[in-house]
Short mmCIF file of C-alpha atoms in Angstrom, two decimals:
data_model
loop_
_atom_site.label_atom_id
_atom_site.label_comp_id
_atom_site.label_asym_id
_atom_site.label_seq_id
_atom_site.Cartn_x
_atom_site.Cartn_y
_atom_site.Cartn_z
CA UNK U 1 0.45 -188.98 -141.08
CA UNK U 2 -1.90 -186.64 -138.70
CA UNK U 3 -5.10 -187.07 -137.52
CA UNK U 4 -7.94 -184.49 -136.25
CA UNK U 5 -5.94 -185.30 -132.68
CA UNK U 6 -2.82 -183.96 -133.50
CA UNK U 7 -2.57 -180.99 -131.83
CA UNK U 8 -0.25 -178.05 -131.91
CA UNK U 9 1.34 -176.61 -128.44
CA UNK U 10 -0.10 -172.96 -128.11
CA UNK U 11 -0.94 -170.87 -131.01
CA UNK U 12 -0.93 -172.27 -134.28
CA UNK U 13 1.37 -169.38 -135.40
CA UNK U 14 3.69 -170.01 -132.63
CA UNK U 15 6.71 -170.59 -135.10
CA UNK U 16 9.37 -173.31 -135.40
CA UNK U 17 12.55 -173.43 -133.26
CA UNK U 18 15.08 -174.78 -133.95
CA UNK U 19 14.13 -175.68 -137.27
CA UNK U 20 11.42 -178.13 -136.01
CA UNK U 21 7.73 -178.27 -135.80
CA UNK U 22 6.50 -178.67 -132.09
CA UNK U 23 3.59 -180.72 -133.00
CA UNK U 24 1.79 -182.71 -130.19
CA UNK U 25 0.19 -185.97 -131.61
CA UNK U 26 -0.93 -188.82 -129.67
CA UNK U 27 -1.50 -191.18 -133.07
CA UNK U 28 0.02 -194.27 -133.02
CA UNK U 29 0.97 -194.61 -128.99
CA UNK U 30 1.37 -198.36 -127.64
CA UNK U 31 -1.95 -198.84 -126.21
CA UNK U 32 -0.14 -199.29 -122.86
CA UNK U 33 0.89 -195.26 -123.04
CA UNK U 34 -2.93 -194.56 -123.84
CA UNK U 35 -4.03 -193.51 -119.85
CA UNK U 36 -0.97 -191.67 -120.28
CA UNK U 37 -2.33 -189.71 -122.87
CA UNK U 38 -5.57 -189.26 -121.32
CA UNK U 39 -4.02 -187.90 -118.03
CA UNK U 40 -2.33 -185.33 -119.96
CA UNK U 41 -5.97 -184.28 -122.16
CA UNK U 42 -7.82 -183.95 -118.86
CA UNK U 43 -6.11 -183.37 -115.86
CA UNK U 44 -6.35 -180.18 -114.06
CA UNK U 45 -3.59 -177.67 -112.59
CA UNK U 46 -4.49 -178.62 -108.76
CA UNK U 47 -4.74 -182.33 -109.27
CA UNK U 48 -0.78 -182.00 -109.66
CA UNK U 49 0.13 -179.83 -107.81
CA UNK U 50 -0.33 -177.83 -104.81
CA UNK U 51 2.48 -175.28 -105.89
CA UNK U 52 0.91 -173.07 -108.78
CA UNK U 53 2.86 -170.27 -110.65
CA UNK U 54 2.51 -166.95 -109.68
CA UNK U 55 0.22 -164.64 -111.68
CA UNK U 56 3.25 -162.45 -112.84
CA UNK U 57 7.12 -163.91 -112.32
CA UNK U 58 9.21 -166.96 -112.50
CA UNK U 59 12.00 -168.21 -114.94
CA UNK U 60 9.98 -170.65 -117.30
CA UNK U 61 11.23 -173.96 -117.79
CA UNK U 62 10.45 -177.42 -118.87
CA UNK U 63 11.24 -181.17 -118.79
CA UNK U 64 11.35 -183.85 -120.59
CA UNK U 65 9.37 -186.89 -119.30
CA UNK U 66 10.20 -189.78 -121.57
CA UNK U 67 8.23 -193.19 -121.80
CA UNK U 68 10.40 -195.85 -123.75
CA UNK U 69 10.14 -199.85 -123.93
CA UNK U 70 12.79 -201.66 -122.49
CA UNK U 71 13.98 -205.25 -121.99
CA UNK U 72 11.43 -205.10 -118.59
CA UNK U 73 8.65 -203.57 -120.63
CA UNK U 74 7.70 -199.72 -120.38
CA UNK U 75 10.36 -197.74 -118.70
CA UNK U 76 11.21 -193.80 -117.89
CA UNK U 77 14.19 -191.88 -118.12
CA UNK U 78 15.80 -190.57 -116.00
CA UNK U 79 19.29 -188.39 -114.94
CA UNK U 80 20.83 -188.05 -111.67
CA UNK U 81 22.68 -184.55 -111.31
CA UNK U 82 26.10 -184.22 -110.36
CA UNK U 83 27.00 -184.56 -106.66
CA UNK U 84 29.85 -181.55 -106.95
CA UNK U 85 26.82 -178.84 -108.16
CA UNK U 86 25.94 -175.71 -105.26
CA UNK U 87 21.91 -176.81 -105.60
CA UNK U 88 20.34 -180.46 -105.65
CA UNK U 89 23.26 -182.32 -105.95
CA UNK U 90 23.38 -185.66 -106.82
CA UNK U 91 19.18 -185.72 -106.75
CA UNK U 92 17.48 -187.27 -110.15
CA UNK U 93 15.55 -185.67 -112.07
CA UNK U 94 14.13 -185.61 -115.37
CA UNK U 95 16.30 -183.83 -118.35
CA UNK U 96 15.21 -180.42 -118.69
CA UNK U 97 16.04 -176.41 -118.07
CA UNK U 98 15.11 -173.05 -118.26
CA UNK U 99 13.94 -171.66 -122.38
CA UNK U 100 16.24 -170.13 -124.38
CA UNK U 101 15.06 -167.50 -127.16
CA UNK U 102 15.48 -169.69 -129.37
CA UNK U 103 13.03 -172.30 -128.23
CA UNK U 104 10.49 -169.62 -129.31
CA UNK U 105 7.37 -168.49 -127.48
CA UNK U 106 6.64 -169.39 -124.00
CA UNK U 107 3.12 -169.30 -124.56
CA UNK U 108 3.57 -171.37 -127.89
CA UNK U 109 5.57 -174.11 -129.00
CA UNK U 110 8.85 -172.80 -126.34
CA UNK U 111 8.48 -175.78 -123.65
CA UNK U 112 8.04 -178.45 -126.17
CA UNK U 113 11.25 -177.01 -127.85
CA UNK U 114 13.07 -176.53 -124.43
CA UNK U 115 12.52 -180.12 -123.44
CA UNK U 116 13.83 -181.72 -126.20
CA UNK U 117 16.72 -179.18 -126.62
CA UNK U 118 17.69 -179.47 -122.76
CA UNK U 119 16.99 -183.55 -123.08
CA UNK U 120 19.44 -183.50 -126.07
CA UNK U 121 22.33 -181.94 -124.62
CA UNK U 122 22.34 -183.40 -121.35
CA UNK U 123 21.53 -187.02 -122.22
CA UNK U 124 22.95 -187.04 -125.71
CA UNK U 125 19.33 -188.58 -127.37
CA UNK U 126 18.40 -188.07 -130.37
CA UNK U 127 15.17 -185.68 -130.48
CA UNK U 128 13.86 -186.80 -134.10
CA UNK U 129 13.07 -190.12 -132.28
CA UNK U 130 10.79 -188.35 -129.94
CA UNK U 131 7.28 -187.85 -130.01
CA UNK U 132 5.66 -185.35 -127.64
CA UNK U 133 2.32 -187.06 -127.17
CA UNK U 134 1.04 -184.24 -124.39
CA UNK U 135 1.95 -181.39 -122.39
CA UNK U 136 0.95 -180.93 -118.69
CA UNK U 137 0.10 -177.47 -116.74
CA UNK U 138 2.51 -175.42 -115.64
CA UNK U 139 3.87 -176.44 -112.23
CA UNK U 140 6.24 -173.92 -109.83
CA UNK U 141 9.16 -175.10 -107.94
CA UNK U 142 8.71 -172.00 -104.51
CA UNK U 143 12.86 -172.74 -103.77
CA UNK U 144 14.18 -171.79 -107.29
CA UNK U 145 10.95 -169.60 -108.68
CA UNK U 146 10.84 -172.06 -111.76
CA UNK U 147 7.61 -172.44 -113.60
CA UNK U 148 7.78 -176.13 -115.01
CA UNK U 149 5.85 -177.24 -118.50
CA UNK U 150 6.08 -181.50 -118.04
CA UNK U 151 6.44 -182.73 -121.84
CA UNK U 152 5.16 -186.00 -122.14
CA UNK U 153 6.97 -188.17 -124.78
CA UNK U 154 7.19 -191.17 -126.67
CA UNK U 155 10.82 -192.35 -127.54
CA UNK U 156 9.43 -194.32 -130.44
CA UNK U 157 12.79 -194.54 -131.80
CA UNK U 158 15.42 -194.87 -129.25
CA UNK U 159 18.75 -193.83 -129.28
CA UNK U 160 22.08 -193.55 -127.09
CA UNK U 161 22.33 -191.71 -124.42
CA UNK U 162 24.53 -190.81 -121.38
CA UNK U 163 26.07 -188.09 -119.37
CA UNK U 164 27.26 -185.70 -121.78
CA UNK U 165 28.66 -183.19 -119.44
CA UNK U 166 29.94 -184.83 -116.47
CA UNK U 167 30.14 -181.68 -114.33
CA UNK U 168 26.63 -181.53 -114.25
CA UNK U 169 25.11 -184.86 -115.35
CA UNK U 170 26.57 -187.89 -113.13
CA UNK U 171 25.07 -190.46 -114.91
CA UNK U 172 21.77 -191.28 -117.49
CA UNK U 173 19.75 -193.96 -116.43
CA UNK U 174 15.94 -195.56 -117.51
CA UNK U 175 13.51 -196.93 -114.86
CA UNK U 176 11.10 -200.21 -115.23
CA UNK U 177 7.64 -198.57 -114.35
CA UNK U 178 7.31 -201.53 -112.81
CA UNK U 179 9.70 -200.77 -110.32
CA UNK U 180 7.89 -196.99 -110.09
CA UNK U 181 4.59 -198.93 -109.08
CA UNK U 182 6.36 -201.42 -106.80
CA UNK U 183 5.08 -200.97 -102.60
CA UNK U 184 8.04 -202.25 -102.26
CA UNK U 185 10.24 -198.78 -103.91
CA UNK U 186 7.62 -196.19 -102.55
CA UNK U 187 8.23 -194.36 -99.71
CA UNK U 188 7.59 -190.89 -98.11
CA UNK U 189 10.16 -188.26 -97.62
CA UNK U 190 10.47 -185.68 -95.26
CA UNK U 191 12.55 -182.57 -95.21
CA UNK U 192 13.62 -180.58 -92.24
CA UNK U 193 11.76 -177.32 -93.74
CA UNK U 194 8.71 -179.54 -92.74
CA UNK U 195 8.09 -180.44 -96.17
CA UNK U 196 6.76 -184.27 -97.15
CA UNK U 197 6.11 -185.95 -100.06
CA UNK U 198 6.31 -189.16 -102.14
CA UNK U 199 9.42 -190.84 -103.22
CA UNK U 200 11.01 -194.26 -105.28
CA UNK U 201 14.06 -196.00 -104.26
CA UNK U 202 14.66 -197.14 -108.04
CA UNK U 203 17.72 -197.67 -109.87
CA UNK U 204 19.90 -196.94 -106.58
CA UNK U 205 19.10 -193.44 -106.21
CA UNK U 206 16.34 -191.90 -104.39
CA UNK U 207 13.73 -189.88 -106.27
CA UNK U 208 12.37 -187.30 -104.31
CA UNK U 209 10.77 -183.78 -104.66
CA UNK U 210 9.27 -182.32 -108.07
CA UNK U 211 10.40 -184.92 -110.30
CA UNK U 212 8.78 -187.95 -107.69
CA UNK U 213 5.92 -185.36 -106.75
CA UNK U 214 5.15 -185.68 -111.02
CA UNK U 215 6.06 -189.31 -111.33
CA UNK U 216 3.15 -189.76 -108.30
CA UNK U 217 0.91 -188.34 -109.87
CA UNK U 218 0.83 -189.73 -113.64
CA UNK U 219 0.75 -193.31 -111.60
CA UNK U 220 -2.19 -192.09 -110.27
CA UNK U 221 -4.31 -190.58 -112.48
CA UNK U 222 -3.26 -193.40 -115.06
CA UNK U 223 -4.52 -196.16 -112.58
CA UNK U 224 -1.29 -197.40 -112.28
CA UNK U 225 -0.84 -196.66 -108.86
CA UNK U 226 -0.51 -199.83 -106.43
CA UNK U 227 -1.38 -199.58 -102.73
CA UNK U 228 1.60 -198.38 -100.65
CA UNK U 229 2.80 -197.84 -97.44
CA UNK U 230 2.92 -194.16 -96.64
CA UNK U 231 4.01 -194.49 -93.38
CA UNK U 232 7.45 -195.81 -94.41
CA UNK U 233 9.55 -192.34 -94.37
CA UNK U 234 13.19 -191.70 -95.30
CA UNK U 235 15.11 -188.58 -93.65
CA UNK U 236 16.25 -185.75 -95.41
CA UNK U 237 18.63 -183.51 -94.67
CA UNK U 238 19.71 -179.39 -95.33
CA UNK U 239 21.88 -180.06 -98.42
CA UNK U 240 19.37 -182.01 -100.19
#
């Protein structure tokens, strides 16, 4: 059932792709996903980012990030690309990729559709048991001239998932958010170019760049966050 908060992504003519509404409703969240929620109502373009898109350009994009409940209590999902691919190999990240024409408008309902479409053929889960309780602003990724939409979901009714393509999906994995607040997993990263920025050692895989960069920053604003020690750096190198 929908409230007067149920919201739809962009224009309210913005079509249906894929056969499916993109509605964005945060009604019925776990109470625990509610600072979430309001991160995703208020927060502002800069507060996420320091990389904005350009005025005209990019390929538009979008990923999935997807809140569950697991044996540890609330947890994230996650997928760690392949280590044979020519760009970011074997680096986590969260399920996502560039719209199709089908997802519909870019400036509608598109990125909700992308996510879920991109999320459902690399990890295999089941979209219907998905709900998109927000959308974040458009981020850019400068090295690959992606703009990013973050899709913020619910997986109120989870479902199996793995690597469905191994050549480009090494495995499928879900993080405590404990373990995301833990001082003990946080540490700084800093890449040759001269570029730093937060980091987890979760799950044993290091999450680095735009997907940590996001992760950071929903801990924060949800006052989540637990004191950490920035000064703790791990090395990156040209491939990464």
């Amino acid at each position: 059932m929908r409230s007067a908060r149920e919201q739809r992504y962009g224009k309210e003519d913005a079509g249906e792709a894929s056969g499916r509404e993109a509605a964005v409703t945060a009604e019925g969240l776990p109470e625990w996903l509610a600072p979430v929620a309001r991160v995703a109502a208020t927060i502002e373009p800069p507060q996420l980012s320091r990389f904005l898109p350009p005025e005209n350009g990019g390929r538009q994009s979008a990923v999935l990030i997807l809140f569950g409940h697991g044996p540890r209590g609330p947890e994230l999902l996650l997928m760690e690309r392949a280590g044979t691919l020519r760009s970011h190999a074997g680096q986590p990240s969260f399920p996502g990729g560039a719209l199709d024409p089908e997802d519909g408008d870019p400036e509608g309902s598109g990125p909700v559709q992308a996510a879920l479409r991109e999320a459902e053929e690399e990890t295999g889960l089941d979209p219907s048991g998905v709900q998109v309780f927000g959308v974040l602003p458009r981020l850019y990724i400068p090295v690959s001239g992606f703009v990013v939409t973050p899709v913020l979901g619910w997986w109120r009714r989870p479902s199996p998932v793995g690597a469905v393509d191994q050549a480009e999906t090494a495995r499928v994995f879900t993080v405590p958010v404990a373990d995301l607040t833990d001082p003990a997993h946080r540490v700084t990263t800093r890449h040759p170019s001269g570029h730093i920025g937060p980091a987890f050692l979760v799950e044993n895989a290091l999450v680095w760049g735009f997907t940590a960069g996001v992760i950071d920053r929903i801990l924060h604003y949800a006052g989540w966050e637990i004191p950490w020690d920035r000064d703790k750096a791990v090395p990156l190198d040209w491939r990464s």
